[in-house]
Short mmCIF file of C-alpha atoms in Angstrom, two decimals:
data_model
loop_
_atom_site.label_atom_id
_atom_site.label_comp_id
_atom_site.label_asym_id
_atom_site.label_seq_id
_atom_site.Cartn_x
_atom_site.Cartn_y
_atom_site.Cartn_z
CA MET Y 1 16.24 1.26 -54.16
CA HIS Y 2 19.05 3.62 -53.24
CA THR Y 3 20.78 5.47 -50.07
CA SER Y 4 21.10 9.36 -50.12
CA SER Y 5 22.37 12.10 -48.07
CA ARG Y 6 20.24 15.03 -49.37
CA THR Y 7 18.39 17.31 -46.83
CA LEU Y 8 14.71 16.39 -46.08
CA THR Y 9 12.28 18.75 -46.93
CA PHE Y 10 8.88 18.58 -45.02
CA SER Y 11 5.74 20.09 -45.91
CA GLY Y 12 5.02 20.24 -42.36
CA LEU Y 13 8.65 19.96 -41.19
CA VAL Y 14 7.54 19.77 -37.47
CA VAL Y 15 3.67 18.87 -36.52
CA ALA Y 16 2.51 22.28 -35.07
CA ALA Y 17 1.79 22.03 -31.39
CA LEU Y 18 1.41 18.57 -30.94
CA ALA Y 19 1.32 19.56 -27.38
CA LEU Y 20 0.68 17.15 -24.52
CA SER Y 21 -1.29 18.38 -21.09
CA ALA Y 22 -3.34 16.66 -18.59
CA CYS Y 23 -6.59 17.96 -17.57
CA SER Y 24 -8.43 17.58 -14.27
CA PRO Y 25 -11.21 14.71 -14.09
CA GLY Y 26 -14.53 15.23 -15.19
CA THR Y 27 -17.35 13.85 -17.33
CA ALA Y 28 -17.52 15.92 -20.64
CA GLU Y 29 -16.36 13.95 -23.59
CA ALA Y 30 -13.29 14.86 -25.64
CA GLU Y 31 -13.98 17.09 -28.78
CA PRO Y 32 -12.85 16.08 -32.05
CA ALA Y 33 -9.17 16.37 -32.54
CA ALA Y 34 -8.29 18.94 -35.33
CA GLU Y 35 -5.43 17.71 -37.67
CA ASN Y 36 -2.16 19.31 -36.37
CA SER Y 37 -4.13 21.16 -33.52
CA ALA Y 38 -2.99 21.47 -30.08
CA ALA Y 39 -3.17 17.94 -28.15
CA ALA Y 40 -5.40 17.79 -25.09
CA THR Y 41 -5.94 15.24 -22.13
CA THR Y 42 -9.59 14.52 -21.74
CA PRO Y 43 -11.21 12.58 -18.94
CA ALA Y 44 -11.31 9.24 -18.45
CA GLU Y 45 -14.65 7.60 -18.65
CA ALA Y 46 -16.61 5.86 -15.29
CA SER Y 47 -14.22 3.04 -14.34
CA SER Y 48 -14.55 0.55 -11.35
CA SER Y 49 -10.96 1.67 -10.46
CA PRO Y 50 -10.89 4.68 -8.04
CA SER Y 51 -7.88 6.31 -9.65
CA ALA Y 52 -4.95 6.74 -12.54
CA SER Y 53 -1.36 6.00 -11.78
CA GLY Y 54 0.51 8.85 -10.21
CA GLY Y 55 -3.28 9.12 -8.20
CA SER Y 56 -4.36 8.16 -4.88
CA ALA Y 57 -5.32 4.69 -5.37
CA GLU Y 58 -4.29 2.55 -2.63
CA ARG Y 59 -1.44 0.28 -3.37
CA GLN Y 60 -0.28 -3.14 -1.69
CA GLU Y 61 3.54 -4.23 -1.74
CA VAL Y 62 3.73 -7.78 -3.04
CA ALA Y 63 6.74 -10.22 -3.22
CA SER Y 64 6.49 -10.12 -7.03
CA LEU Y 65 4.15 -9.19 -10.11
CA THR Y 66 1.80 -11.35 -11.67
CA PRO Y 67 0.90 -10.50 -15.35
CA ARG Y 68 -2.18 -8.77 -16.17
CA VAL Y 69 -4.15 -9.23 -19.23
CA VAL Y 70 -5.97 -6.07 -20.66
CA LEU Y 71 -9.09 -7.14 -23.35
CA SER Y 72 -11.26 -4.47 -25.33
CA TYR Y 73 -14.89 -5.34 -26.01
CA ASP Y 74 -17.62 -3.81 -27.56
CA GLY Y 75 -18.34 -1.20 -24.88
CA GLY Y 76 -14.77 -0.80 -22.86
CA LEU Y 77 -11.98 -2.21 -21.10
CA MET Y 78 -11.54 -5.60 -18.81
CA THR Y 79 -8.04 -6.22 -17.07
CA LEU Y 80 -7.39 -9.71 -15.52
CA ASP Y 81 -5.22 -11.63 -13.19
CA ALA Y 82 -3.12 -13.65 -15.44
CA GLU Y 83 -2.93 -16.64 -13.41
CA SER Y 84 -6.01 -16.38 -11.53
CA GLY Y 85 -8.31 -15.02 -14.28
CA GLU Y 86 -9.77 -12.81 -11.84
CA ILE Y 87 -11.33 -9.88 -13.44
CA LEU Y 88 -9.62 -6.83 -11.52
CA GLY Y 89 -11.51 -4.18 -13.22
CA THR Y 90 -13.53 -3.08 -15.93
CA THR Y 91 -13.86 0.31 -17.75
CA GLU Y 92 -16.87 1.81 -19.70
CA HIS Y 93 -15.64 3.27 -23.06
CA GLU Y 94 -17.46 3.52 -26.43
CA GLY Y 95 -15.80 2.98 -29.75
CA PHE Y 96 -13.16 0.28 -31.35
CA LEU Y 97 -10.27 0.32 -29.02
CA ARG Y 98 -7.01 -0.67 -30.25
CA LEU Y 99 -4.14 -1.91 -27.79
CA ASN Y 100 -0.39 -1.58 -27.49
CA ASN Y 101 2.08 -1.73 -24.72
CA ALA Y 102 2.99 1.70 -23.91
CA GLY Y 103 6.69 0.27 -23.26
CA ASP Y 104 7.09 0.48 -19.53
CA GLY Y 105 5.73 -2.66 -18.54
CA ARG Y 106 3.10 -0.92 -16.96
CA HIS Y 107 1.00 0.96 -19.19
CA VAL Y 108 -1.09 0.25 -22.11
CA LEU Y 109 -1.84 2.70 -25.09
CA VAL Y 110 -5.37 2.73 -26.32
CA SER Y 111 -6.00 3.76 -29.78
CA ASP Y 112 -9.26 5.71 -29.43
CA SER Y 113 -10.19 7.94 -32.77
CA ASP Y 114 -7.88 10.69 -32.62
CA VAL Y 115 -6.03 10.44 -29.51
CA PHE Y 116 -3.98 7.89 -27.55
CA ARG Y 117 -5.17 7.50 -24.06
CA LEU Y 118 -3.11 6.05 -21.59
CA PHE Y 119 -4.05 2.95 -19.24
CA ASP Y 120 -2.70 1.93 -16.03
CA THR Y 121 -2.55 -1.64 -15.12
CA GLY Y 122 -1.81 -1.08 -11.73
CA LEU Y 123 1.71 -3.11 -11.64
CA ILE Y 124 4.13 -1.11 -10.26
CA ASP Y 125 8.08 -2.12 -10.12
CA GLN Y 126 9.64 0.78 -7.96
CA ALA Y 127 13.59 0.72 -8.31
CA HIS Y 128 15.27 1.18 -4.83
CA GLY Y 129 19.23 1.43 -4.95
CA GLY Y 130 20.23 -1.94 -6.53
CA HIS Y 131 16.83 -3.79 -6.13
CA SER Y 132 13.04 -3.28 -6.80
CA HIS Y 133 10.03 -2.91 -4.80
CA TYR Y 134 6.74 -4.38 -6.33
CA TYR Y 135 3.34 -2.67 -6.04
CA GLU Y 136 -0.24 -3.75 -7.08
CA GLN Y 137 -2.80 -1.35 -7.14
CA ALA Y 138 -6.47 -1.18 -9.28
CA PRO Y 139 -5.87 -0.75 -12.93
CA ALA Y 140 -7.53 2.50 -14.45
CA LEU Y 141 -7.97 4.37 -17.34
CA THR Y 142 -6.09 7.74 -16.83
CA ASP Y 143 -6.51 11.32 -17.80
CA THR Y 144 -3.66 11.42 -20.05
CA THR Y 145 -4.13 11.25 -23.66
CA LEU Y 146 -1.62 12.14 -26.72
CA GLU Y 147 -3.58 13.73 -29.61
CA ALA Y 148 -2.85 11.94 -33.14
CA PRO Y 149 -5.30 12.04 -35.80
CA GLU Y 150 -6.16 8.84 -36.50
CA ALA Y 151 -4.30 7.45 -33.70
CA ALA Y 152 -2.62 4.24 -35.10
CA HIS Y 153 0.45 2.15 -34.91
CA VAL Y 154 2.57 2.10 -31.41
CA VAL Y 155 6.13 0.83 -31.99
CA VAL Y 156 8.58 0.20 -28.85
CA HIS Y 157 12.26 -0.28 -29.82
CA GLU Y 158 15.17 -0.05 -27.52
CA GLY Y 159 13.78 2.08 -24.81
CA LYS Y 160 11.78 4.69 -26.74
CA THR Y 161 8.01 4.66 -27.60
CA ALA Y 162 6.89 5.69 -31.41
CA LEU Y 163 3.42 6.96 -32.38
CA PHE Y 164 2.18 7.43 -35.62
CA ALA Y 165 -1.24 9.46 -36.60
CA ASP Y 166 -2.65 8.14 -40.17
CA GLY Y 167 -4.64 11.58 -40.36
CA SER Y 168 -1.80 13.74 -40.27
CA GLY Y 169 1.51 11.84 -40.68
CA ALA Y 170 2.66 13.47 -37.63
CA ILE Y 171 5.02 10.95 -35.02
CA GLN Y 172 5.61 11.57 -31.31
CA VAL Y 173 8.70 9.81 -29.59
CA LEU Y 174 9.10 9.70 -25.74
CA ASP Y 175 11.20 7.62 -23.97
CA SER Y 176 9.27 4.59 -22.71
CA THR Y 177 9.89 5.23 -18.91
CA ALA Y 178 7.99 8.69 -19.69
CA PHE Y 179 4.70 6.79 -19.12
CA SER Y 180 5.86 5.38 -15.59
CA ASP Y 181 4.22 8.34 -13.56
CA GLY Y 182 0.95 8.35 -15.62
CA SER Y 183 1.70 11.92 -17.15
CA VAL Y 184 3.45 12.94 -19.77
CA GLU Y 185 4.91 16.38 -20.33
CA ASP Y 186 5.08 18.42 -23.12
CA GLY Y 187 8.83 18.55 -23.16
CA GLU Y 188 9.09 14.85 -22.69
CA VAL Y 189 7.92 14.49 -26.52
CA GLU Y 190 10.15 14.28 -29.80
CA ARG Y 191 7.85 15.97 -32.64
CA HIS Y 192 8.36 14.75 -36.08
CA ALA Y 193 6.15 14.89 -39.20
CA THR Y 194 6.12 13.27 -42.59
CA GLU Y 195 5.19 14.89 -46.24
CA ALA Y 196 1.52 13.71 -46.20
CA ALA Y 197 -0.82 11.54 -44.24
CA HIS Y 198 -0.79 8.30 -44.57
CA HIS Y 199 -1.01 4.99 -43.10
CA GLY Y 200 2.51 4.80 -41.69
CA VAL Y 201 5.04 3.87 -38.93
CA ALA Y 202 8.02 5.40 -37.23
CA VAL Y 203 11.14 3.26 -35.81
CA PRO Y 204 13.30 5.12 -33.25
CA LEU Y 205 16.77 3.65 -33.56
CA THR Y 206 19.53 3.57 -31.06
CA ASP Y 207 21.69 6.07 -32.97
CA GLY Y 208 19.13 8.73 -32.09
CA ASN Y 209 18.05 8.63 -35.92
CA LEU Y 210 14.41 7.88 -36.96
CA LEU Y 211 13.16 5.44 -39.27
CA LEU Y 212 9.72 6.45 -41.13
CA THR Y 213 7.89 5.92 -44.05
CA GLN Y 214 6.64 8.37 -46.66
CA GLY Y 215 3.59 8.14 -48.67
CA THR Y 216 0.08 9.60 -49.54
CA GLU Y 217 -3.70 8.35 -48.79
CA GLU Y 218 -3.39 7.01 -52.42
CA SER Y 219 0.18 5.06 -52.69
CA ARG Y 220 3.45 4.87 -50.55
CA ASP Y 221 6.62 3.10 -51.46
CA THR Y 222 9.11 4.90 -49.61
CA VAL Y 223 10.97 4.62 -46.27
CA GLN Y 224 13.53 6.68 -44.97
CA VAL Y 225 16.01 7.19 -41.95
CA VAL Y 226 16.62 10.83 -41.22
CA THR Y 227 18.74 12.41 -38.68
CA PRO Y 228 17.20 14.59 -35.51
CA ALA Y 229 18.07 17.68 -38.13
CA GLY Y 230 15.72 16.12 -40.76
CA GLU Y 231 18.77 15.11 -42.89
CA VAL Y 232 18.05 11.88 -45.03
CA VAL Y 233 20.80 9.33 -44.70
CA ALA Y 234 19.20 6.32 -45.60
CA GLU Y 235 16.04 5.71 -48.20
CA THR Y 236 14.49 3.12 -50.31
CA THR Y 237 11.47 3.69 -53.11
CA ASP Y 238 11.27 0.13 -53.82
CA CYS Y 239 8.55 -0.98 -51.13
CA PRO Y 240 5.03 -0.35 -52.68
CA GLY Y 241 2.50 -0.67 -50.11
CA VAL Y 242 4.52 -0.50 -47.25
CA HIS Y 243 2.91 -1.92 -44.24
CA GLY Y 244 4.34 -3.58 -40.92
CA GLU Y 245 7.72 -3.50 -39.46
CA ALA Y 246 9.69 -5.52 -36.87
CA ALA Y 247 13.07 -5.41 -35.39
CA ALA Y 248 15.35 -8.59 -35.34
CA ALA Y 249 18.99 -9.11 -33.79
CA PRO Y 250 21.09 -5.94 -34.17
CA THR Y 251 24.34 -6.69 -35.94
CA ALA Y 252 27.91 -4.54 -34.59
CA GLN Y 253 26.77 -1.69 -36.31
CA GLY Y 254 23.54 -1.10 -34.96
CA ASP Y 255 19.79 -1.98 -35.61
CA VAL Y 256 18.27 -4.28 -38.15
CA ILE Y 257 14.87 -3.52 -39.20
CA SER Y 258 12.23 -5.44 -41.47
CA LEU Y 259 9.40 -3.74 -43.65
CA GLY Y 260 6.69 -5.18 -45.50
CA CYS Y 261 6.12 -4.40 -49.06
CA GLU Y 262 4.10 -5.55 -51.83
CA ASN Y 263 6.74 -7.13 -53.90
CA GLY Y 264 9.12 -8.36 -50.91
CA PRO Y 265 9.88 -7.37 -47.84
CA VAL Y 266 12.88 -4.58 -47.54
CA VAL Y 267 15.50 -4.80 -44.70
CA TYR Y 268 17.10 -1.79 -42.79
CA ARG Y 269 20.77 -3.02 -41.65
CA ASP Y 270 24.30 -1.58 -41.63
CA GLY Y 271 22.90 1.76 -42.17
CA ALA Y 272 21.38 0.66 -45.73
CA PHE Y 273 18.75 -0.86 -46.84
CA HIS Y 274 18.55 -4.13 -48.58
CA LYS Y 275 15.49 -5.76 -50.81
CA VAL Y 276 14.20 -9.45 -50.01
CA ALA Y 277 13.93 -10.99 -53.42
CA VAL Y 278 10.54 -13.09 -53.78
CA GLN Y 279 9.38 -15.41 -56.72
CA GLU Y 280 6.14 -13.75 -56.97
CA ASP Y 281 5.36 -10.27 -58.57
CA TYR Y 282 3.22 -9.63 -55.54
CA GLN Y 283 4.21 -10.59 -52.32
CA ARG Y 284 3.17 -8.73 -49.27
CA SER Y 285 3.96 -9.39 -45.48
CA GLY Y 286 2.36 -6.59 -43.90
CA ASN Y 287 2.22 -7.86 -40.30
CA GLN Y 288 5.95 -8.67 -39.20
CA PHE Y 289 6.91 -9.85 -35.46
CA GLY Y 290 10.71 -9.63 -34.42
CA SER Y 291 12.67 -11.23 -31.53
CA HIS Y 292 15.58 -9.17 -30.37
CA GLY Y 293 17.75 -12.66 -30.11
CA SER Y 294 16.91 -13.78 -33.51
CA PRO Y 295 18.01 -12.41 -36.85
CA VAL Y 296 14.81 -13.93 -38.67
CA VAL Y 297 11.38 -12.27 -38.40
CA LEU Y 298 8.04 -14.00 -38.82
CA ALA Y 299 5.26 -12.62 -41.02
CA ASP Y 300 2.64 -12.84 -42.89
CA TYR Y 301 2.85 -14.14 -46.90
CA LYS Y 302 0.24 -13.23 -49.32
CA THR Y 303 0.62 -13.54 -53.05
CA ASP Y 304 -3.07 -12.80 -54.57
CA ALA Y 305 -3.21 -8.88 -55.39
CA ASP Y 306 -6.87 -9.39 -56.62
CA ALA Y 307 -8.23 -10.94 -53.49
CA GLU Y 308 -10.67 -8.87 -51.32
CA GLN Y 309 -9.67 -11.03 -48.21
CA GLU Y 310 -6.83 -13.24 -49.09
CA ARG Y 311 -6.51 -16.17 -46.44
CA PRO Y 312 -2.95 -17.98 -46.91
CA THR Y 313 -1.75 -20.80 -45.34
CA ARG Y 314 2.05 -20.06 -45.91
CA ILE Y 315 4.05 -17.83 -43.39
CA GLY Y 316 7.34 -16.25 -43.97
CA LEU Y 317 10.75 -16.33 -42.37
CA ILE Y 318 12.77 -13.29 -43.38
CA ASP Y 319 16.26 -14.17 -42.63
CA THR Y 320 17.94 -10.55 -41.89
CA ARG Y 321 21.15 -11.85 -42.32
CA THR Y 322 21.26 -12.87 -45.87
CA ASP Y 323 17.81 -10.75 -47.17
CA GLU Y 324 16.38 -14.44 -47.87
CA ILE Y 325 12.53 -15.55 -47.01
CA ARG Y 326 11.72 -19.01 -46.42
CA THR Y 327 8.09 -20.03 -46.51
CA VAL Y 328 6.39 -22.29 -44.45
CA ASP Y 329 2.77 -23.75 -45.09
CA VAL Y 330 1.06 -24.49 -41.82
CA GLY Y 331 -2.11 -26.59 -43.62
CA SER Y 332 -4.42 -23.70 -42.47
CA ALA Y 333 -5.04 -20.11 -42.69
CA TYR Y 334 -4.45 -17.34 -40.32
CA TRP Y 335 -4.81 -13.59 -39.82
CA PHE Y 336 -2.87 -10.67 -38.67
CA ARG Y 337 -3.84 -11.59 -34.93
CA SER Y 338 -2.72 -15.10 -35.32
CA LEU Y 339 1.20 -14.46 -35.19
CA ALA Y 340 3.70 -14.24 -32.21
CA ARG Y 341 6.95 -14.74 -30.96
CA GLY Y 342 7.80 -16.93 -28.24
CA PRO Y 343 10.93 -16.22 -25.42
CA GLU Y 344 13.36 -18.10 -27.36
CA GLY Y 345 12.57 -16.77 -30.65
CA GLU Y 346 9.76 -19.25 -31.65
CA ALA Y 347 7.34 -18.56 -34.31
CA LEU Y 348 3.64 -18.66 -33.01
CA VAL Y 349 0.64 -18.90 -35.51
CA LEU Y 350 -2.70 -19.73 -34.51
CA THR Y 351 -4.34 -21.38 -37.38
CA TYR Y 352 -8.13 -21.49 -38.69
CA ASP Y 353 -8.48 -25.16 -37.33
CA GLY Y 354 -7.96 -24.12 -33.87
CA GLN Y 355 -4.02 -25.08 -33.34
CA LEU Y 356 -1.23 -22.89 -31.94
CA ASN Y 357 1.43 -24.07 -34.08
CA ILE Y 358 5.04 -23.14 -32.37
CA LEU Y 359 7.87 -23.20 -34.80
CA ASP Y 360 11.58 -23.04 -34.56
CA ALA Y 361 12.07 -19.99 -36.57
CA ASP Y 362 15.57 -20.84 -37.87
CA THR Y 363 14.47 -24.00 -39.22
CA GLY Y 364 10.90 -23.49 -39.92
CA ASP Y 365 10.27 -27.22 -38.29
CA VAL Y 366 7.28 -27.42 -35.90
CA LEU Y 367 7.93 -27.84 -32.48
CA HIS Y 368 4.36 -28.19 -30.94
CA GLU Y 369 0.90 -27.85 -32.60
CA VAL Y 370 -1.68 -26.81 -29.50
CA ALA Y 371 -5.45 -27.80 -29.53
CA VAL Y 372 -6.48 -23.93 -28.32
CA VAL Y 373 -9.61 -23.20 -29.51
CA GLU Y 374 -12.78 -24.53 -31.75
CA PRO Y 375 -12.13 -24.27 -35.71
CA TRP Y 376 -12.63 -20.57 -36.88
CA GLU Y 377 -12.76 -18.26 -39.97
CA GLU Y 378 -11.67 -14.77 -39.95
CA PRO Y 379 -14.40 -12.43 -40.00
CA GLU Y 380 -15.14 -10.36 -43.15
CA GLU Y 381 -14.39 -7.07 -41.04
CA TRP Y 382 -11.04 -7.07 -39.16
CA GLN Y 383 -12.32 -5.00 -36.38
CA GLU Y 384 -14.81 -7.83 -35.72
CA PRO Y 385 -13.86 -10.17 -32.57
CA GLY Y 386 -11.57 -12.99 -33.76
CA PRO Y 387 -8.88 -15.30 -32.01
CA ALA Y 388 -5.57 -13.15 -31.08
CA VAL Y 389 -2.17 -13.91 -29.68
CA LYS Y 390 -0.24 -12.46 -27.01
CA VAL Y 391 3.14 -13.63 -25.56
CA ALA Y 392 4.41 -12.51 -22.22
CA GLY Y 393 7.46 -14.52 -20.51
CA ASP Y 394 7.14 -18.32 -21.23
CA ARG Y 395 3.36 -18.13 -21.60
CA ALA Y 396 1.03 -17.26 -24.89
CA TYR Y 397 -2.39 -16.01 -24.33
CA VAL Y 398 -4.71 -16.74 -26.74
CA THR Y 399 -8.37 -15.03 -27.03
CA ASP Y 400 -11.10 -17.25 -27.95
CA ALA Y 401 -14.03 -14.78 -28.90
CA ALA Y 402 -16.42 -17.55 -29.88
CA ALA Y 403 -16.24 -19.17 -26.45
CA GLN Y 404 -15.71 -15.95 -24.65
CA LYS Y 405 -12.46 -17.26 -22.87
CA LEU Y 406 -8.56 -16.55 -22.45
CA HIS Y 407 -6.29 -19.43 -22.58
CA VAL Y 408 -3.18 -19.79 -21.43
CA VAL Y 409 -0.34 -21.82 -23.18
CA ASP Y 410 3.23 -23.00 -21.91
CA ILE Y 411 5.17 -22.44 -24.97
CA ALA Y 412 8.00 -24.92 -24.36
CA ALA Y 413 5.94 -27.60 -23.32
CA GLY Y 414 3.27 -26.95 -25.61
CA THR Y 415 0.47 -27.29 -23.39
CA VAL Y 416 -2.51 -25.53 -22.15
CA VAL Y 417 -2.10 -24.47 -18.80
CA ASP Y 418 -5.31 -22.86 -18.10
CA SER Y 419 -8.20 -21.60 -19.55
CA PHE Y 420 -10.76 -18.45 -18.03
CA ASP Y 421 -14.11 -17.48 -18.74
CA LEU Y 422 -14.74 -13.89 -19.88
CA PRO Y 423 -17.72 -11.56 -19.34
CA GLU Y 424 -17.51 -10.06 -22.20
CA THR Y 425 -16.24 -10.73 -26.04
CA PRO Y 426 -12.70 -9.91 -26.36
CA THR Y 427 -11.72 -7.89 -29.27
CA GLU Y 428 -8.27 -6.77 -28.47
CA ILE Y 429 -5.32 -8.16 -26.24
CA ALA Y 430 -2.36 -6.57 -24.47
CA VAL Y 431 -0.35 -8.44 -21.71
CA VAL Y 432 2.12 -6.62 -19.08
CA ASP Y 433 4.39 -8.29 -16.53
CA GLY Y 434 6.10 -5.33 -15.03
CA GLU Y 435 9.20 -5.40 -17.09
CA PRO Y 436 9.60 -2.70 -19.84
CA GLU Y 437 9.02 -4.59 -23.46
CA SER Y 438 12.07 -3.02 -25.31
CA PRO Y 439 14.63 -1.08 -22.73
CA ALA Y 440 17.37 0.54 -23.62
CA THR Y 441 20.87 -1.49 -24.77
CA ALA Y 442 22.36 0.05 -21.87
CA GLU Y 443 19.93 -1.31 -19.47
CA VAL Y 444 19.93 -5.00 -20.84
CA GLY Y 445 22.55 -6.88 -22.75
CA HIS Y 446 21.46 -7.77 -26.36
CA GLU Y 447 21.71 -11.30 -25.60
CA ASP Y 448 19.18 -10.99 -22.43
CA HIS Y 449 15.99 -9.22 -24.25
CA ASP Y 450 13.44 -10.59 -26.24
CA HIS Y 451 11.40 -8.18 -28.61
CA ALA Y 452 8.18 -10.26 -29.26
CA GLY Y 453 6.30 -7.27 -28.72
CA ASP Y 454 7.87 -5.22 -31.37
CA ALA Y 455 5.59 -6.25 -34.06
CA HIS Y 456 3.73 -3.55 -36.20
CA GLU Y 457 0.30 -5.08 -36.31
CA GLY Y 458 -1.63 -4.49 -39.36
CA HIS Y 459 -4.60 -4.99 -41.25
CA ASP Y 460 -5.84 -4.27 -44.86
CA HIS Y 461 -7.99 -1.20 -45.56
#
């Protein structure tokens, strides 16, 4: 591990023509994306919703916005009212679809093979002077796509949204507000490239720099911070198998980002990388979840390098101030979709015994054990349906694939407040409530905003 100020030399330097555009509605499927080819927007599949955001869909003014839940299933997407459980719309679309909040509190990015598709949940917060007007309309899959070979991870941080393409190593960065009108113009996208295609991640920093991974399909051990001009201003090569990131409470000097490695995590803080010491030779925390008000990052904790499918019962709580990690045994195994953060920085872990464990992240003490689902086990393939947890506001939303239900948990009280039947078996989940998931610091004080949605969710390949 070291810091560096040498000039970054990319083999591609800039991804050639990852342009964005919007196309007219139609029925044709998208052509397979060529690596580093020009981006295109393709027509949405048939949807029960008549119009995309920015279109002519009827909208109704409301006194306040009710959160909406988007679920993927084998064959498409469905959107629910989070309070009533009403199905507001379904969209037919084939393929394995991954879901990530776009960052503006309204849209969801759908990772679909070689593109990110923009899904409009229909929640509209329209600023007007010193106040807002609220509207709701039918959810819809828009015609807007962002081309990305092997579209992978989405990171929302401080008013920016970064998209990573595993198939090319290309990175696209946008203001999260760019999605608000339902289309993305080419000039709204910053493009960056890594040295080679790899399973990676990028985080836009508040000082205008970009944190990114470097590697190949075979190995990756490097994390860098680069300036807009491409100069490397910080670097570590002591992060084998780098995977997973989360933002913690910033310091006076700026952002704090934790990343998972296979020899203990690494923390970027005050302009440099700091290694977190672990007792084991192999220790992987490849799935991390942060909260902007907390210096502690929640992570999984794996220690068996030879396991085909390790099922840990310990979690890691990474103190980014001291570069130390505390482990807590929650008594039952979990998987990468089990972890989330609460509005007060609580650590949430859904375990095989069906309990949603709610912990104080600072002390590791268990605050609540909430019986939510029946006992379960991680499926053999990570793409298969299994329980998943997401948080919006003071509620945790837990999918129950086995029972085809969605459960709603009051985090502070530690109680299940609602359970809704679903017409399909859910795979992935995203929840929006109209509020930007990670607005820029200038828009909201650090002490007021939570980054529970900043997790770089991962999986083993």
